[in-house]
mmCIF file of C-alpha atoms in Angstrom:
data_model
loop_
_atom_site.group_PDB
_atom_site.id
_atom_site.type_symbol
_atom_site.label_atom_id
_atom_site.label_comp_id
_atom_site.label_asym_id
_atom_site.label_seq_id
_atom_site.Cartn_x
_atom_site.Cartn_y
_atom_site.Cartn_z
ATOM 1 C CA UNK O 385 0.000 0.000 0.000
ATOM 2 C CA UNK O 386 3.048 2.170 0.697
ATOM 3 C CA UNK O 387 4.389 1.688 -3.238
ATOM 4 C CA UNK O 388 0.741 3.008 -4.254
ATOM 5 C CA UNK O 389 0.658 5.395 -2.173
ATOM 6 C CA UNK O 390 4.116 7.130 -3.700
ATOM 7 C CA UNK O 391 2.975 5.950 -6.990
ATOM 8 C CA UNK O 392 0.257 8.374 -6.620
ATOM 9 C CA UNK O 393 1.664 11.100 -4.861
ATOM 10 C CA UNK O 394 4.478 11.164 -7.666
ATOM 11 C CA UNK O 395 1.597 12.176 -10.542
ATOM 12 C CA UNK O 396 1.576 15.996 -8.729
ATOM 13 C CA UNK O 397 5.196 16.702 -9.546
ATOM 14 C CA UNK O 398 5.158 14.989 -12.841
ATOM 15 C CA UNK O 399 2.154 16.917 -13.948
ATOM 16 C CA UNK O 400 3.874 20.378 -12.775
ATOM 17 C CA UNK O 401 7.095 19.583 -14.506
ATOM 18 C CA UNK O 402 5.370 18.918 -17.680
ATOM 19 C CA UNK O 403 3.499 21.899 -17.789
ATOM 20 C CA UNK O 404 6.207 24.009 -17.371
ATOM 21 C CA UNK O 405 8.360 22.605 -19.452
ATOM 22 C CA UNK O 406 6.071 23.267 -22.427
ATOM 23 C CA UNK O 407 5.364 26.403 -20.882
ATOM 24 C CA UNK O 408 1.775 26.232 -20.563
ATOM 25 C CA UNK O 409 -0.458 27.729 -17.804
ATOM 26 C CA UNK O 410 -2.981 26.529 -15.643
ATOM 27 C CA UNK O 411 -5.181 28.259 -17.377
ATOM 28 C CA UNK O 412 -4.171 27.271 -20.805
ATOM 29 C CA UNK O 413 -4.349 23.594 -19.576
ATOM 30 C CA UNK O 414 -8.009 23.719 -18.030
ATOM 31 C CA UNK O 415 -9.180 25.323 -21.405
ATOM 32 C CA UNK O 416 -7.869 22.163 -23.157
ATOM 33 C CA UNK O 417 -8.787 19.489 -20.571
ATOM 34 C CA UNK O 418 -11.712 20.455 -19.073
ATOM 35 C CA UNK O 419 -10.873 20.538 -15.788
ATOM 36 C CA UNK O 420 -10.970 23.884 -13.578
ATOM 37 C CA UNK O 421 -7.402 25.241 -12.752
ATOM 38 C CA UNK O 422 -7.813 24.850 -9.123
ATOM 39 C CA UNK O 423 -8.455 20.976 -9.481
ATOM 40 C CA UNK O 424 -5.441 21.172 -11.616
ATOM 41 C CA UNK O 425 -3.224 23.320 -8.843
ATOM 42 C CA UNK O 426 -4.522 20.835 -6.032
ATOM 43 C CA UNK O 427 -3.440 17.616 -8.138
ATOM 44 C CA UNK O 428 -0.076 19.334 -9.206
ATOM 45 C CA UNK O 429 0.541 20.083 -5.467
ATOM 46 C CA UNK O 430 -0.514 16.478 -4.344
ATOM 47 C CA UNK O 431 -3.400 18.252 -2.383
ATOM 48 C CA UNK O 432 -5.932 16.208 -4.924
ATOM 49 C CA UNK O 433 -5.696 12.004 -5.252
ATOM 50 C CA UNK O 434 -5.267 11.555 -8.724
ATOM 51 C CA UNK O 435 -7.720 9.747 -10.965
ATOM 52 C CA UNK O 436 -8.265 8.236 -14.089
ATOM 53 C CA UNK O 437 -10.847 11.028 -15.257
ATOM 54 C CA UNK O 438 -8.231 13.714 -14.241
ATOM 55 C CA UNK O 439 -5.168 11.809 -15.506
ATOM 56 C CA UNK O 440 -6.358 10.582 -19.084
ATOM 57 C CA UNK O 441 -6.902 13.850 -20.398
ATOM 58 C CA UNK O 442 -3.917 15.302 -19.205
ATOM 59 C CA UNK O 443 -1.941 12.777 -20.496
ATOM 60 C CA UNK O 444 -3.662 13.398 -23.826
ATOM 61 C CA UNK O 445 -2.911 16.968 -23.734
ATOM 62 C CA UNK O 446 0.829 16.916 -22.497
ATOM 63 C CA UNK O 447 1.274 13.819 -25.090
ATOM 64 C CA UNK O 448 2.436 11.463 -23.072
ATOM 65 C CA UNK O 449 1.182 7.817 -22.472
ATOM 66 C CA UNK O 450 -0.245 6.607 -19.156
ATOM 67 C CA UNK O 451 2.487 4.801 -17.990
ATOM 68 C CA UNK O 452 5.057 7.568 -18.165
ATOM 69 C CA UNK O 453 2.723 9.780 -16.206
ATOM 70 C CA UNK O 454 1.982 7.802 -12.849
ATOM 71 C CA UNK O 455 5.637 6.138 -13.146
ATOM 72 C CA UNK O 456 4.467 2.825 -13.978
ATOM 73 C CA UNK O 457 7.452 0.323 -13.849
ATOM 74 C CA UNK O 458 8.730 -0.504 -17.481
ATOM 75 C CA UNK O 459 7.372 -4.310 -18.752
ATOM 76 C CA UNK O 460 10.542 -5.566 -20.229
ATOM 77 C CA UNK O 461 11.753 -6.427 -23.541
ATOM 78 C CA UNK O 462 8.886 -6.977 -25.630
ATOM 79 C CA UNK O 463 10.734 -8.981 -28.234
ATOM 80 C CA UNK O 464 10.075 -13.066 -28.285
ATOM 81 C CA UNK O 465 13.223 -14.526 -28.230
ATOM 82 C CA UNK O 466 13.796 -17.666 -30.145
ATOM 83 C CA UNK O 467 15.433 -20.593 -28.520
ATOM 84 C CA UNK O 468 17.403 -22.829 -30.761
ATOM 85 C CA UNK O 469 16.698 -26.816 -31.316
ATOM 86 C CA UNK O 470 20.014 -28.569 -31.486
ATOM 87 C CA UNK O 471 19.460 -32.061 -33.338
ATOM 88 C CA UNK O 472 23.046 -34.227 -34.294
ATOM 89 C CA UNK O 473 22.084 -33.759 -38.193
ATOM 90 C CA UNK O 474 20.900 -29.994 -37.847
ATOM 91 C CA UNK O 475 19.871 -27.351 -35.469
ATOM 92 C CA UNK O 476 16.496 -25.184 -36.460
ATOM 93 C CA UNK O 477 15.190 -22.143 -35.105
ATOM 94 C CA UNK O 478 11.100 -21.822 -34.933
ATOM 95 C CA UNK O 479 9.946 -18.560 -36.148
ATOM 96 C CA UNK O 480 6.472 -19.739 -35.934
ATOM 97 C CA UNK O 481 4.708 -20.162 -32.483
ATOM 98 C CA UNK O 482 1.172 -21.040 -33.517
ATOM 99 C CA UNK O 483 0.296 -24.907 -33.959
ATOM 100 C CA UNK O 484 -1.349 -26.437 -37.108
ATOM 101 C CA UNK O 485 -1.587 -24.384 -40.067
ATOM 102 C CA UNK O 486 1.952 -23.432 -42.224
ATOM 103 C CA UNK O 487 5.105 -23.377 -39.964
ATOM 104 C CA UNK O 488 8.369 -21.222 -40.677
ATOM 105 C CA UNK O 489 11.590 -22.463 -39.230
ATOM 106 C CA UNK O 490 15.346 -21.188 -39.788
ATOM 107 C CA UNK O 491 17.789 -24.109 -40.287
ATOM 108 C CA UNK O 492 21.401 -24.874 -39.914
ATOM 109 C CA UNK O 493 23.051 -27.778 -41.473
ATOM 110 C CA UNK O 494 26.075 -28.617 -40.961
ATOM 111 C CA UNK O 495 28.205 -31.133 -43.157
ATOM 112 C CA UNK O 496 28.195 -34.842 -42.173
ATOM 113 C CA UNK O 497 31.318 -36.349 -41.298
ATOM 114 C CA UNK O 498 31.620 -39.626 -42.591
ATOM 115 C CA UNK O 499 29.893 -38.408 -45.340
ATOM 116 C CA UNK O 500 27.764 -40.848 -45.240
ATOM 117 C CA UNK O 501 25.099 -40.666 -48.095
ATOM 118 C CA UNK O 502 21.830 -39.160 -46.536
ATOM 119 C CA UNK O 503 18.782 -40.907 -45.941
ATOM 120 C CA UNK O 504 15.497 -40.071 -47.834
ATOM 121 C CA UNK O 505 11.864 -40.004 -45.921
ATOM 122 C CA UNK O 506 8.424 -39.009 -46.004
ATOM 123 C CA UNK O 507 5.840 -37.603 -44.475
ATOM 124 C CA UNK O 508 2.769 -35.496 -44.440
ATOM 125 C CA UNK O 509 2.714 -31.965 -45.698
ATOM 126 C CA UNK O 510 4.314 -29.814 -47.742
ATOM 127 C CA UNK O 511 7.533 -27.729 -48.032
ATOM 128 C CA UNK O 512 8.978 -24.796 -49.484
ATOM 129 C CA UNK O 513 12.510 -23.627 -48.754
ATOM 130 C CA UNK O 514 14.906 -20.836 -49.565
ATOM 131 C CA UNK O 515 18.649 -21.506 -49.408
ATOM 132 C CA UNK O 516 20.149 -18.696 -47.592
ATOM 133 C CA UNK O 517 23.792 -19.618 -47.514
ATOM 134 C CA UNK O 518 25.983 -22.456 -48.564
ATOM 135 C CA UNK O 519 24.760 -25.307 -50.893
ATOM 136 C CA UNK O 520 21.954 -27.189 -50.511
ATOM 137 C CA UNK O 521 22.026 -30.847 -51.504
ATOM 138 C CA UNK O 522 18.096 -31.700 -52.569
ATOM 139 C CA UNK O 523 17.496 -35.021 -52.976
ATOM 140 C CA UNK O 524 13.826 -35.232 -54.163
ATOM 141 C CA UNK O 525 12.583 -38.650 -54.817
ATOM 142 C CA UNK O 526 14.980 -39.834 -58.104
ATOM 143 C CA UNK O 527 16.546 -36.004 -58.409
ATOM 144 C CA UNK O 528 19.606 -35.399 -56.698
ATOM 145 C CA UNK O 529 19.581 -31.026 -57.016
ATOM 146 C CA UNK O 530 22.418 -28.625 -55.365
ATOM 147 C CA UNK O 531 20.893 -25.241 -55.035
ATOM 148 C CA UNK O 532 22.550 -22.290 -54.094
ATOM 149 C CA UNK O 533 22.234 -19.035 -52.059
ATOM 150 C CA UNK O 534 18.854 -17.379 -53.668
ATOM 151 C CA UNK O 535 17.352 -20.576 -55.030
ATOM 152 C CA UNK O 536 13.744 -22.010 -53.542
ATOM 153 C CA UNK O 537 12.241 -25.727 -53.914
ATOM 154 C CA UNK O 538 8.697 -26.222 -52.777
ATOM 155 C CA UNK O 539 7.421 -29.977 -52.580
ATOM 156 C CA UNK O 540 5.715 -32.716 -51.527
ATOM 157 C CA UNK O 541 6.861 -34.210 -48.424
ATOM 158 C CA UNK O 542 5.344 -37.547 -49.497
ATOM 159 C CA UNK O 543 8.005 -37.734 -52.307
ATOM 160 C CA UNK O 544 10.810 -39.531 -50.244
ATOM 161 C CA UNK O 545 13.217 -36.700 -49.774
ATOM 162 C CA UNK O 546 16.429 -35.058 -47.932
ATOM 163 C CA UNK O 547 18.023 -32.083 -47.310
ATOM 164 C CA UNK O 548 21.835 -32.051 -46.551
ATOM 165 C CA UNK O 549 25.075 -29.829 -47.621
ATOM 166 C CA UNK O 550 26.180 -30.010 -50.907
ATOM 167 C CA UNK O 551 29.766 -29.732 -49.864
ATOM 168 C CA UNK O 552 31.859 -30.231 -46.560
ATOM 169 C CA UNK O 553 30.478 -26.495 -45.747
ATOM 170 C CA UNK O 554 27.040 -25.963 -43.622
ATOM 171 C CA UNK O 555 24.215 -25.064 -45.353
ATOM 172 C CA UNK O 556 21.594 -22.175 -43.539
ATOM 173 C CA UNK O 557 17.598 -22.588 -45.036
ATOM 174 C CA UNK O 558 14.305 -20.655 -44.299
ATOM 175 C CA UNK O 559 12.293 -23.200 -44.315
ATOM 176 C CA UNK O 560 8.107 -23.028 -44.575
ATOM 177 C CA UNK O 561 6.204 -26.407 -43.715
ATOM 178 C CA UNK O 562 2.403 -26.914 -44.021
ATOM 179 C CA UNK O 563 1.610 -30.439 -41.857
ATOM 180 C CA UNK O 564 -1.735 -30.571 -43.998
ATOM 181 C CA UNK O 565 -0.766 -30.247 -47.511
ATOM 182 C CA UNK O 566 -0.893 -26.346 -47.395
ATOM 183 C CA UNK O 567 1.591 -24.708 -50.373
ATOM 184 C CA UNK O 568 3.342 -21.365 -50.080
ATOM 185 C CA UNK O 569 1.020 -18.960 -52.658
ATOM 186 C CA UNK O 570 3.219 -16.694 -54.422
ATOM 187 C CA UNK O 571 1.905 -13.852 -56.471
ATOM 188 C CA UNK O 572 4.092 -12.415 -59.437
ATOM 189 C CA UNK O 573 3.243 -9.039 -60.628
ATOM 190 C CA UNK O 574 3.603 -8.752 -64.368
ATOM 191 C CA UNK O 575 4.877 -5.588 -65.745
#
């Protein structure tokens, strides 16, 4: 109750030093907000609780959000930060949170080795993928592609397929995935 209580009595002082360090008057300010300049010189002086009907306005009129005005404590970083999944034959970074529906994962493959030639599977979905560095190594049912920085594929994941490094260098993909069949839609504008 203490912490309120200061909370509170901090909005006077806050109030005053914005004021007058746009250099507005009381009276200029109670023309604007609505409220009479003695409600406004009681509040400033901590002689008047505030309240949301007094406070919203004047926040409106100095320009200021809420928080900054009655001192609220900061929320942290707002930013989700993505946790890497380390695997032995890659590590992948989830850049979608959401389940079902088309997935979008970052991936980092690094080169096998006893390069050992890479096993094919299948699921369900779909896939689309953008090589973003190094070579990608594609093998897509009886293809066997290397695509390079730039280049997208978009399959099938019931084709028996793999995705490895092309050379003895890793190989970093933005991968999209769509567990029910879903395929990226890309529109080309013609000009």
């Amino acid at each position: 109750m203490d912490e309120l209580r200061e909370t509170l009595a901090a909005v006077g002082p806050r109030l005053r030093e914005l004021r007058r360090r746009r250099g507005i008057t009381l009276a200029a300010l109670s023309r604007t907000t609505g409220i009479s300049e003695s409600t406004l010189s009681r509040l400033e002086s901590g002689d008047r609780k505030p309240t949301l009907e007094l406070v919203l306005p004047l926040a409106r009129a100095h320009g200021v959000a809420l928080d900054e005005l009655v001192g609220a404590p900061q929320t942290g970083d707002p930013r989700v930060h993505l946790r890497p999944v380390h695997r032995p034959e890659m590590t992948y970074i989830p850049l979608t949170r959401r389940a079902g529906g088309m997935q979008a994962h970052k991936l980092v493959i690094p080169p096998r080795p006893d390069r050992a030639e890479p096993e094919t599977r299948t699921h369900e979905g779909y896939e689309w993928v953008y090589v973003l560095e190094g070579r990608l190594r594609l093998v897509l049912g009886d293809q066997d592609l290397v695509l390079v920085p730039g280049e997208v594929a978009e399959f099938d994941t019931h084709v028996p397929h793999c995705l490895a490094p092309a050379d003895d260098r890793p190989v970093e993909l933005l991968v999209l995935f769509g567990s029910q069949g879903q395929r990226a839609h890309l529109r080309a504008r013609t000009t």
